[in-house]
mmCIF file of N, CA and C in Angstrom:
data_model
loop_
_atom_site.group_PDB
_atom_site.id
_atom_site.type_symbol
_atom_site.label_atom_id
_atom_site.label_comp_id
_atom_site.label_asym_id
_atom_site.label_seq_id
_atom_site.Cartn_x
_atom_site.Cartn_y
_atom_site.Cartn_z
ATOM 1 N N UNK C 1118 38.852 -3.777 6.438
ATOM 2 C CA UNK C 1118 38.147 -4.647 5.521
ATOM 3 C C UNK C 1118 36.749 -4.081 5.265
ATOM 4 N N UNK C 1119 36.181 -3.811 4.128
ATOM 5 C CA UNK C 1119 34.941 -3.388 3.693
ATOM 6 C C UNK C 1119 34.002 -4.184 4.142
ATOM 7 N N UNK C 1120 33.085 -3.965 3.935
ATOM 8 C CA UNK C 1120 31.155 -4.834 4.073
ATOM 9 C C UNK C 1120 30.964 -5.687 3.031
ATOM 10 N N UNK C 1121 30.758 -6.179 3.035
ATOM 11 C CA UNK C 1121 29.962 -7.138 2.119
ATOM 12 C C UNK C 1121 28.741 -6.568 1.301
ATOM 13 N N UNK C 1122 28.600 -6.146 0.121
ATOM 14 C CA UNK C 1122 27.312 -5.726 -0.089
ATOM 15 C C UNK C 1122 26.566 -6.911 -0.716
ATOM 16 N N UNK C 1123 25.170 -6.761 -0.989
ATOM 17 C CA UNK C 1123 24.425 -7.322 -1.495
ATOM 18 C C UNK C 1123 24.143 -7.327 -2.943
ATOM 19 N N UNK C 1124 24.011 -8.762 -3.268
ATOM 20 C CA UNK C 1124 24.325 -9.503 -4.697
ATOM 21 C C UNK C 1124 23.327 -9.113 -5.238
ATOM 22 N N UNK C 1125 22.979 -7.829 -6.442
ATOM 23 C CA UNK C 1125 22.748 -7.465 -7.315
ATOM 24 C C UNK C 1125 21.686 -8.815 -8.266
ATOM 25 N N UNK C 1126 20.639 -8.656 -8.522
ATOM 26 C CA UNK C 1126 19.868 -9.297 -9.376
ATOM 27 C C UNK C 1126 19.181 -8.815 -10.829
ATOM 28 N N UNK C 1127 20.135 -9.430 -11.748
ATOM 29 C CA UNK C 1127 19.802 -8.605 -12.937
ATOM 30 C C UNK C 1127 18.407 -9.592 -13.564
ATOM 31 N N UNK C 1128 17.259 -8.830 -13.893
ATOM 32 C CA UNK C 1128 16.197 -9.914 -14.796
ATOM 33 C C UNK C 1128 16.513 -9.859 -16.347
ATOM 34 N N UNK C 1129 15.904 -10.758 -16.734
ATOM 35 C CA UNK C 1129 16.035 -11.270 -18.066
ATOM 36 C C UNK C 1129 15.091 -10.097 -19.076
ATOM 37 N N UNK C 1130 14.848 -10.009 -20.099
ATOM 38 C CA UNK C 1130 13.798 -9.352 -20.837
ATOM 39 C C UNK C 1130 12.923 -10.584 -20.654
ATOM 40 N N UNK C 1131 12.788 -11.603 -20.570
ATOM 41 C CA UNK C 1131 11.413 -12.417 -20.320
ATOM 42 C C UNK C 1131 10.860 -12.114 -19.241
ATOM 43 N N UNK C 1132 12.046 -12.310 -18.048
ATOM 44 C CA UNK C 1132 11.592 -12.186 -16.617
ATOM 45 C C UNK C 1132 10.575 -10.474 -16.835
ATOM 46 N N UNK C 1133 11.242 -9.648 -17.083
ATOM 47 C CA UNK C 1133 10.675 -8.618 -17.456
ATOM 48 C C UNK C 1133 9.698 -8.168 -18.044
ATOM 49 N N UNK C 1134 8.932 -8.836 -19.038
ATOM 50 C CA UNK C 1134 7.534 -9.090 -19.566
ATOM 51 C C UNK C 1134 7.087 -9.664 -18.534
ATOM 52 N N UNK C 1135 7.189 -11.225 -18.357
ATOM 53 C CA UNK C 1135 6.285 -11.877 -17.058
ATOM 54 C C UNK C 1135 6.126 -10.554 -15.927
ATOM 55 N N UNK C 1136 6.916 -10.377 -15.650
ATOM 56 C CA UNK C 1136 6.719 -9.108 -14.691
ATOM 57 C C UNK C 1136 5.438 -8.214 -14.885
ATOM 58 N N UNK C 1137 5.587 -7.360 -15.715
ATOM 59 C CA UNK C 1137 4.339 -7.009 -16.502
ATOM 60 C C UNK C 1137 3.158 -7.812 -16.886
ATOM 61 N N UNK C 1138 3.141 -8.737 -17.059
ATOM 62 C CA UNK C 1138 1.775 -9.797 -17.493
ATOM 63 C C UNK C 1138 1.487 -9.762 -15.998
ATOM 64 N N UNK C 1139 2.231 -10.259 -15.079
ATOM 65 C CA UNK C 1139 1.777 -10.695 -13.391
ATOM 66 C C UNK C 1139 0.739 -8.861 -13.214
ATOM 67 N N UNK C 1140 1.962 -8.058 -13.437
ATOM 68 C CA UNK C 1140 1.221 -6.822 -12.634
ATOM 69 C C UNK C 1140 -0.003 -6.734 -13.423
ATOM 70 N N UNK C 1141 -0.405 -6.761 -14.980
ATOM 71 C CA UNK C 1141 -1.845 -6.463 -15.033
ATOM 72 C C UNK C 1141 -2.531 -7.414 -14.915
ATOM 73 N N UNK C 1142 -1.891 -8.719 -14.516
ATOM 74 C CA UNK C 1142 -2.944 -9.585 -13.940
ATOM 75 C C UNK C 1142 -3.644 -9.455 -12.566
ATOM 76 N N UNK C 1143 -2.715 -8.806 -11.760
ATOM 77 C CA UNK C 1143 -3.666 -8.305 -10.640
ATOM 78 C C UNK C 1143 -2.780 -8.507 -9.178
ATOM 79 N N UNK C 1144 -1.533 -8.823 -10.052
ATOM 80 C CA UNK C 1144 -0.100 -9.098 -8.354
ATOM 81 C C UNK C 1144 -0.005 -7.730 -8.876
ATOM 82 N N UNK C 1145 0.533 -7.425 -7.286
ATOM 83 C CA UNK C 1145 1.118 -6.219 -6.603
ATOM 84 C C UNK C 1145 2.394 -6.103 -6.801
ATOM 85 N N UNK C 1146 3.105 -4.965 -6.254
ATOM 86 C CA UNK C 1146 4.850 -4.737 -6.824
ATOM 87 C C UNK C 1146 5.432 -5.387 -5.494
ATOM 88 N N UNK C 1147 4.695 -5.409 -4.723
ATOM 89 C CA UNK C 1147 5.357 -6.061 -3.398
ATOM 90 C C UNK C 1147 5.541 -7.567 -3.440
ATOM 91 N N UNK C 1148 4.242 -7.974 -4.279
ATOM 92 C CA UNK C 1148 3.984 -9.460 -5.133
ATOM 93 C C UNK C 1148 5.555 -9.893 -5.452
ATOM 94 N N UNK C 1149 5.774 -8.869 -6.630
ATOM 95 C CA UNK C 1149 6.546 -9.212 -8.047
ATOM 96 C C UNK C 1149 7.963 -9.456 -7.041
ATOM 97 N N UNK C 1150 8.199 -8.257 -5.866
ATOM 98 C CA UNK C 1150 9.813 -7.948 -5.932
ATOM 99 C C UNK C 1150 9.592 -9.312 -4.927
ATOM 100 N N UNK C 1151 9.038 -10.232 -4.019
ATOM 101 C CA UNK C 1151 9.288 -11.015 -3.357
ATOM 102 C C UNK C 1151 9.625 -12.048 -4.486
ATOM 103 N N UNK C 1152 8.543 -12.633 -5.105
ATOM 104 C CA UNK C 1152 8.878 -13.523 -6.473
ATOM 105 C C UNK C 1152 10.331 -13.209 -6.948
ATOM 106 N N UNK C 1153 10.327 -12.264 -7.372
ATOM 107 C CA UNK C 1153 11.972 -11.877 -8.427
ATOM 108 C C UNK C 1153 12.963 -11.605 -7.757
ATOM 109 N N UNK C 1154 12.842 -11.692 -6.458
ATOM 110 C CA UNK C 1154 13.931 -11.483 -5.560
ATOM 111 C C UNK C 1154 14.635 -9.892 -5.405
ATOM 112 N N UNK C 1155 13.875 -9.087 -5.908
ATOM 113 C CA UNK C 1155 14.869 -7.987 -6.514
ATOM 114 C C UNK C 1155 13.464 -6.509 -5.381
ATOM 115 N N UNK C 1156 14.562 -5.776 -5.463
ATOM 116 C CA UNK C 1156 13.903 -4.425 -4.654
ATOM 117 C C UNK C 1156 12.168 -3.922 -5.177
ATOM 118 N N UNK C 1157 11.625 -3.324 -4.670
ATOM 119 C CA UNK C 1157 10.134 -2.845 -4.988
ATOM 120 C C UNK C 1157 10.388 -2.132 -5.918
ATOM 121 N N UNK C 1158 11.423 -0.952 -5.566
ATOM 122 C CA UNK C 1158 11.903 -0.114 -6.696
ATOM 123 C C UNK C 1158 12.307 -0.285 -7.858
ATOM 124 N N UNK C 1159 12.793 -1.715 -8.056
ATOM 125 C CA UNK C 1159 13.080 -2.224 -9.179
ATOM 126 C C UNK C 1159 12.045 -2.650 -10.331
ATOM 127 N N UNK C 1160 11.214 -3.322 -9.402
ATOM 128 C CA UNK C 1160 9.435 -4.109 -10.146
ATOM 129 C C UNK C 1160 9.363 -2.411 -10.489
ATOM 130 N N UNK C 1161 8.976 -1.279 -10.196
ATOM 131 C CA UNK C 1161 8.527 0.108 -10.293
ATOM 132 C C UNK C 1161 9.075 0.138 -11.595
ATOM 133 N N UNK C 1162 10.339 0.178 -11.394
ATOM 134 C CA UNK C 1162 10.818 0.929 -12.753
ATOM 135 C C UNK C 1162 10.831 0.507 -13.757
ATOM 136 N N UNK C 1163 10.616 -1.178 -13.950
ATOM 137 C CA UNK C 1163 11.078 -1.958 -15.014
ATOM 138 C C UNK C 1163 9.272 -1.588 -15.547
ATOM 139 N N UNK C 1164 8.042 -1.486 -14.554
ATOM 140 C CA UNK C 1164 7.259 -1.642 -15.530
ATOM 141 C C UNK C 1164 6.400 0.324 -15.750
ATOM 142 N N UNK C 1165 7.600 1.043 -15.120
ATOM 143 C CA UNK C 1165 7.742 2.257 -15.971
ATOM 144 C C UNK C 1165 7.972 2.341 -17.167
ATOM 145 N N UNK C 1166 9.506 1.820 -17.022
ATOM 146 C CA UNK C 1166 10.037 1.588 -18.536
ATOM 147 C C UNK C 1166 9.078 0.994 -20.118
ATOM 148 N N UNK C 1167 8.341 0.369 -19.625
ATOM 149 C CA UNK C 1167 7.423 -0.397 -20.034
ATOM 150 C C UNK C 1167 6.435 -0.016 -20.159
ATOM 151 N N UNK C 1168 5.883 1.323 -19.673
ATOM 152 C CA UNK C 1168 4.712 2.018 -20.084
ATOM 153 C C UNK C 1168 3.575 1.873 -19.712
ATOM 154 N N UNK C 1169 3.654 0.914 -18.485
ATOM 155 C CA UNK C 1169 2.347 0.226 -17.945
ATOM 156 C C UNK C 1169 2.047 1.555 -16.854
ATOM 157 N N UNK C 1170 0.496 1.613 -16.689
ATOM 158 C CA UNK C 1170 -0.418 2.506 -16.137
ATOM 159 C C UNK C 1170 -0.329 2.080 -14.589
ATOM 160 N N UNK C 1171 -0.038 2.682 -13.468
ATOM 161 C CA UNK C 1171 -0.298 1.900 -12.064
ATOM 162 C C UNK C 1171 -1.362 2.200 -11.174
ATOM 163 N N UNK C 1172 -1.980 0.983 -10.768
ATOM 164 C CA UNK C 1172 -2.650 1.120 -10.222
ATOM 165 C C UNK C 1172 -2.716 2.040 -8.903
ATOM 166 N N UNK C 1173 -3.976 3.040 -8.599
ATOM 167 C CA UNK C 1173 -3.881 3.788 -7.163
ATOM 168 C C UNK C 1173 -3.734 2.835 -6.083
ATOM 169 N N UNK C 1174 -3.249 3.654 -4.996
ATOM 170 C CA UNK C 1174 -2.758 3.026 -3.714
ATOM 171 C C UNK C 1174 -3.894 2.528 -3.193
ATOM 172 N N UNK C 1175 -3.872 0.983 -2.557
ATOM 173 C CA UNK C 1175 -4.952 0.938 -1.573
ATOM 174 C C UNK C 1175 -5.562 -0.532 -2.151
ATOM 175 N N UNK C 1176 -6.871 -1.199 -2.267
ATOM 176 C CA UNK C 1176 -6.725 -2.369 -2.731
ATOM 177 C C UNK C 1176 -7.736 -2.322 -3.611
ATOM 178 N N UNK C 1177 -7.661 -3.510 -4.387
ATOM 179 C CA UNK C 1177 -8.934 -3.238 -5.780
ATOM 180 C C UNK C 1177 -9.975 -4.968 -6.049
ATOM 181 N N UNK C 1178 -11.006 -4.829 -6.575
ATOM 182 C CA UNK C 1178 -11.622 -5.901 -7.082
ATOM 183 C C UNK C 1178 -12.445 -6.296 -5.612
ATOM 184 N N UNK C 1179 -12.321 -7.808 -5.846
ATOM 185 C CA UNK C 1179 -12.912 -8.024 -4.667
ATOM 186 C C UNK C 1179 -12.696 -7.569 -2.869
ATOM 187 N N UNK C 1180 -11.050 -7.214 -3.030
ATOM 188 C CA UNK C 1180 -10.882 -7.208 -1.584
ATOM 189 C C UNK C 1180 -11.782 -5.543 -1.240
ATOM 190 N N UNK C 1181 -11.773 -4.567 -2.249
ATOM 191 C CA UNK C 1181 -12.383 -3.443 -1.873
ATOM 192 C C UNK C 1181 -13.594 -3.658 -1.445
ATOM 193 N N UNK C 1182 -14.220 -3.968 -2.270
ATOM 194 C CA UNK C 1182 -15.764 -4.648 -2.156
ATOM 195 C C UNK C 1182 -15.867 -4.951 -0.943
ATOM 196 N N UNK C 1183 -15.110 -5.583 -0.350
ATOM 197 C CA UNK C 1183 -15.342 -6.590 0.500
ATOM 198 C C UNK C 1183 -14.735 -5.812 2.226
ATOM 199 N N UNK C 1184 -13.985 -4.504 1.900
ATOM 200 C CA UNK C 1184 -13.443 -3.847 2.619
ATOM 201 C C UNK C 1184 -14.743 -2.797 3.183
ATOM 202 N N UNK C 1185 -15.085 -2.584 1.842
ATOM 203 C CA UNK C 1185 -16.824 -1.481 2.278
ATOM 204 C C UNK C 1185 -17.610 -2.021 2.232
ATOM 205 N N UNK C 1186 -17.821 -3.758 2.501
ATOM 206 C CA UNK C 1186 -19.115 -4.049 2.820
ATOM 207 C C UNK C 1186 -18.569 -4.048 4.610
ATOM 208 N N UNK C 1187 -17.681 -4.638 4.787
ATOM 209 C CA UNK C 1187 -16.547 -4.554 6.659
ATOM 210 C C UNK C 1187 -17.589 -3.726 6.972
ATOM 211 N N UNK C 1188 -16.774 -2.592 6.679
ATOM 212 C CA UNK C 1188 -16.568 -1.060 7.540
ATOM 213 C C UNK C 1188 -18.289 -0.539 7.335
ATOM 214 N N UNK C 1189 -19.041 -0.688 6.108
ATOM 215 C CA UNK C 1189 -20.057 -0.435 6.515
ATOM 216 C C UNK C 1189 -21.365 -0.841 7.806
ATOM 217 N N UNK C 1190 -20.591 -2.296 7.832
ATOM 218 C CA UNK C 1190 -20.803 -2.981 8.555
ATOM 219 C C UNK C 1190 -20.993 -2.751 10.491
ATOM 220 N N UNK C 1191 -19.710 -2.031 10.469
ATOM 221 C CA UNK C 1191 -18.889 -1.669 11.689
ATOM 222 C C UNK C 1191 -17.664 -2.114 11.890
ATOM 223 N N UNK C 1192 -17.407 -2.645 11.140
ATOM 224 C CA UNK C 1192 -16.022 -3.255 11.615
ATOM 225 C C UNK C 1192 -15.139 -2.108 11.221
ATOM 226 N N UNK C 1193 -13.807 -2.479 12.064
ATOM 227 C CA UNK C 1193 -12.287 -1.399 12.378
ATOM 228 C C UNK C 1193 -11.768 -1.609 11.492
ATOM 229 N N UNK C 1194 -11.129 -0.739 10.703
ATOM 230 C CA UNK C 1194 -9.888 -0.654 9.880
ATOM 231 C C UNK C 1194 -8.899 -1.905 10.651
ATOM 232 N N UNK C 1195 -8.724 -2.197 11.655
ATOM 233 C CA UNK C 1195 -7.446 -2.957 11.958
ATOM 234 C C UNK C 1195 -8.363 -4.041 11.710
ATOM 235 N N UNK C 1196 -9.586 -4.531 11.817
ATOM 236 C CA UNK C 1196 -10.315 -5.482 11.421
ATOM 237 C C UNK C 1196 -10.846 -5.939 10.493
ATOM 238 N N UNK C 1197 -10.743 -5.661 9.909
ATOM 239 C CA UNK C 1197 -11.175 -5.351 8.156
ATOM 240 C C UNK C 1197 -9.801 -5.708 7.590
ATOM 241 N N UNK C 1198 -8.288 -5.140 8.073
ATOM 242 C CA UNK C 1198 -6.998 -5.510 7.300
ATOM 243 C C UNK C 1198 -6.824 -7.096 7.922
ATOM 244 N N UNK C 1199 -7.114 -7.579 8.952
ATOM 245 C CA UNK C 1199 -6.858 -8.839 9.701
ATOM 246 C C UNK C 1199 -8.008 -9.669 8.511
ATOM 247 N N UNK C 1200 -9.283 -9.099 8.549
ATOM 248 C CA UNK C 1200 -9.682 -10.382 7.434
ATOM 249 C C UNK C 1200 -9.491 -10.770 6.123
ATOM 250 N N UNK C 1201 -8.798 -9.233 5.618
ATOM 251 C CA UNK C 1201 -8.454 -9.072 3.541
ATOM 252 C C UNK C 1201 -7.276 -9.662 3.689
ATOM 253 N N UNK C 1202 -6.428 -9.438 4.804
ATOM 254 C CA UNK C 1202 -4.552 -9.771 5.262
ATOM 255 C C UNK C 1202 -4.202 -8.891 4.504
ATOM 256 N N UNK C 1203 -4.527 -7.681 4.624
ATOM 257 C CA UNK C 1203 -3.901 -6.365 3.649
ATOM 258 C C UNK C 1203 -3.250 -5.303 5.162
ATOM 259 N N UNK C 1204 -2.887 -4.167 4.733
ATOM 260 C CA UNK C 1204 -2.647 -3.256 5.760
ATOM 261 C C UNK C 1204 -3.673 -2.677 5.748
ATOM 262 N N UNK C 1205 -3.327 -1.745 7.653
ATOM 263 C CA UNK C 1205 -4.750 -0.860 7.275
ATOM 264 C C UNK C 1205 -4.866 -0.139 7.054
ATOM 265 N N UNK C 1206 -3.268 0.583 6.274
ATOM 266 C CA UNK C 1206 -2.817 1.893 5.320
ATOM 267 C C UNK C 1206 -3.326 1.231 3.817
ATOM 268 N N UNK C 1207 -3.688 0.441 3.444
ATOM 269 C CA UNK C 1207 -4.233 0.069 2.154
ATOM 270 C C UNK C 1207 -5.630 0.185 2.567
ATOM 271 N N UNK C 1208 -6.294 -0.368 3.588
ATOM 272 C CA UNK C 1208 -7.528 -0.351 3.727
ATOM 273 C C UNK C 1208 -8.229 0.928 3.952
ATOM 274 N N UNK C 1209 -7.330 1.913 4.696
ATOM 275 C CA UNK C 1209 -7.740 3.445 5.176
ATOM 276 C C UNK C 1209 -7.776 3.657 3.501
ATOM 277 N N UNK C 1210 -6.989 3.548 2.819
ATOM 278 C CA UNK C 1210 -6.697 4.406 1.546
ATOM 279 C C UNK C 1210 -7.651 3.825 0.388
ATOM 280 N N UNK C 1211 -7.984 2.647 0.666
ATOM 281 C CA UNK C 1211 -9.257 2.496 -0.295
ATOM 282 C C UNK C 1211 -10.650 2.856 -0.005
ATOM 283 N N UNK C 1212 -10.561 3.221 1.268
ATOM 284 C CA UNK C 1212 -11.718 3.597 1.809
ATOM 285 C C UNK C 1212 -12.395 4.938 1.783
ATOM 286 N N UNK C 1213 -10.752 5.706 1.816
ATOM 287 C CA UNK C 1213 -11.017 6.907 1.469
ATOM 288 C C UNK C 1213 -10.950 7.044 -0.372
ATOM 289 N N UNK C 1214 -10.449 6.240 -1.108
ATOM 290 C CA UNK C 1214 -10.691 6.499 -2.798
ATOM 291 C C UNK C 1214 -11.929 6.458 -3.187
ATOM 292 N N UNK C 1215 -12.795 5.349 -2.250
ATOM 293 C CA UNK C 1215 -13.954 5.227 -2.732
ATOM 294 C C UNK C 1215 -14.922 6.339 -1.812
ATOM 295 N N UNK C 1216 -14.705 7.284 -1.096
ATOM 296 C CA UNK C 1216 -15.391 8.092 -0.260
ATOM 297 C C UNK C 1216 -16.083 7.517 0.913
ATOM 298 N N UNK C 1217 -15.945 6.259 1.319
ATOM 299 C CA UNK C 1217 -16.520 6.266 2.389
ATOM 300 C C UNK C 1217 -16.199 6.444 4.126
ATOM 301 N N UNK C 1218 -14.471 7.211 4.074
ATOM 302 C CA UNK C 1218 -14.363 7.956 4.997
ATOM 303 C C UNK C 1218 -13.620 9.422 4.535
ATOM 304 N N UNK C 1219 -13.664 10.520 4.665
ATOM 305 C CA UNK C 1219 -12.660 11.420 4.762
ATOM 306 C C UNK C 1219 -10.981 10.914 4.585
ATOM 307 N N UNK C 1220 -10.225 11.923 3.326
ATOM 308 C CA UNK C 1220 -9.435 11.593 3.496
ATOM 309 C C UNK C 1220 -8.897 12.393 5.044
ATOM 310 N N UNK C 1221 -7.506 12.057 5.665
ATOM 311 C CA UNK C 1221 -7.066 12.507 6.883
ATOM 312 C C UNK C 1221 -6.464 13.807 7.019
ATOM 313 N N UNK C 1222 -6.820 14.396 7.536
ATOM 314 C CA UNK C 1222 -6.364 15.907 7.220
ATOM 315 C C UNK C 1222 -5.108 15.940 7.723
ATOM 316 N N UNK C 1223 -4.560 16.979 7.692
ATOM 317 C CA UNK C 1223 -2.840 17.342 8.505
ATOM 318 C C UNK C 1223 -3.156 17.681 9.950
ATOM 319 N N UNK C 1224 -2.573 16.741 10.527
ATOM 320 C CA UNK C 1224 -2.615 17.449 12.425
ATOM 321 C C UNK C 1224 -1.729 18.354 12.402
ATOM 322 N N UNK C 1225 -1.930 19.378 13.383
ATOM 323 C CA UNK C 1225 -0.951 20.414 13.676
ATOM 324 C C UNK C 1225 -0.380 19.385 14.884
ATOM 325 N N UNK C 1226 0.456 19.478 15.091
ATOM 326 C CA UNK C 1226 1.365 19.189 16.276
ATOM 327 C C UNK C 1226 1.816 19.838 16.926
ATOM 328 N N UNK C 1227 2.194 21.510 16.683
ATOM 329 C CA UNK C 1227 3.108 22.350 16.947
ATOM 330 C C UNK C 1227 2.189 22.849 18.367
ATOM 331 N N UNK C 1228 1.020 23.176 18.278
ATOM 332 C CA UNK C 1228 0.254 24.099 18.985
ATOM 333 C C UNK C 1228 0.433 23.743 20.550
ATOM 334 N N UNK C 1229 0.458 24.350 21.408
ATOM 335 C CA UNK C 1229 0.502 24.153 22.816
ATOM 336 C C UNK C 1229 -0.773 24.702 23.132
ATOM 337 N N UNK C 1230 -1.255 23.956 24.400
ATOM 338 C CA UNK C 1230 -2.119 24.188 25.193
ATOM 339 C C UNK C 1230 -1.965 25.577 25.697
ATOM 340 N N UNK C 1231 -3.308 26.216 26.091
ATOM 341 C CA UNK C 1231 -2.805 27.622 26.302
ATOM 342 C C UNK C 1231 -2.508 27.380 28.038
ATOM 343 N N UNK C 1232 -1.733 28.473 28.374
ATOM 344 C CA UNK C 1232 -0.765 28.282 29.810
ATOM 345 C C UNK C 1232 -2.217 28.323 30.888
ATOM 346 N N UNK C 1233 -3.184 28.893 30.477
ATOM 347 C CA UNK C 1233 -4.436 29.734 31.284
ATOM 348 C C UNK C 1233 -5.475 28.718 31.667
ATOM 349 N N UNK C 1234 -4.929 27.253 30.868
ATOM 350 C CA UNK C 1234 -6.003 26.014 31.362
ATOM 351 C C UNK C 1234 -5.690 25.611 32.475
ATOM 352 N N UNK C 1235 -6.924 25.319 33.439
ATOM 353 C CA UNK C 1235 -6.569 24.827 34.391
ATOM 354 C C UNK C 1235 -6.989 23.215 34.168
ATOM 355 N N UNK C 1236 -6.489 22.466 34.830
ATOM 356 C CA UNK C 1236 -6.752 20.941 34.333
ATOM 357 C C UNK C 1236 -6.884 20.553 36.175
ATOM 358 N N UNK C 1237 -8.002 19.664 36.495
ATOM 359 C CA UNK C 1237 -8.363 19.137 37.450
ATOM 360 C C UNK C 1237 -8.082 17.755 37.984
ATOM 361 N N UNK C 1238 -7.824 17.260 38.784
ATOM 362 C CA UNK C 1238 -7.624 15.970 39.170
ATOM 363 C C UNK C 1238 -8.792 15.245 39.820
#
């Protein structure tokens, strides 16, 4: 006996404008696909199709503002996402759009310690 897959949600061409009005009103695609019931990938494409411009990763308007007044402040990236209720992969990433940290460079991982260290207890 097969799986059961999951019930397919087709939107309307209205639903599909509203969609678009929400996103340049200032909801997110994560917004839209909880509302519409339907995948992230889906909100993506419908307002591809549609020609709409997307916003960069990370957060905008007041919560940015309000992210680099935090951190200028002192406050932690994990503290700063606990007070916007954003992540702190949105918060790292607006932080770095607006320059006020480095973006993160690539760690090497590969490299080993050389055999010749001695390490002390």
């Amino acid at each position: 006996m097969g799986t059961i897959a999951t019930v397919q949600t087709f939107l309307t061409p209205s639903q599909i404008d509203q969609i678009v009005d929400d996103y340049l009103g200032g909801a997110t695609v994560t917004d839209l696909a909880v509302k519409y019931e339907v995948h992230r990938a889906t909100v993506s494409r419908h307002l591809t199709d549609k020609g709409v411009v997307r916003r960069p990763a990370g957060l905008h308007g007041w919560e940015a503002a309000e992210a680099v007044r935090l951190f200028r402040q002192g406050e932690s990236l994990r503290g700063i996402s606990r007070t916007i209720g954003a992540s702190r992969d949105s918060v790292r990433k607006t932080l770095e759009r607006v320059r006020e940290i480095p973006a993160l460079a690539c760690r090497r991982t590969d490299e080993q310690p050389s055999s010749d260290v001695v390490t002390s207890r």
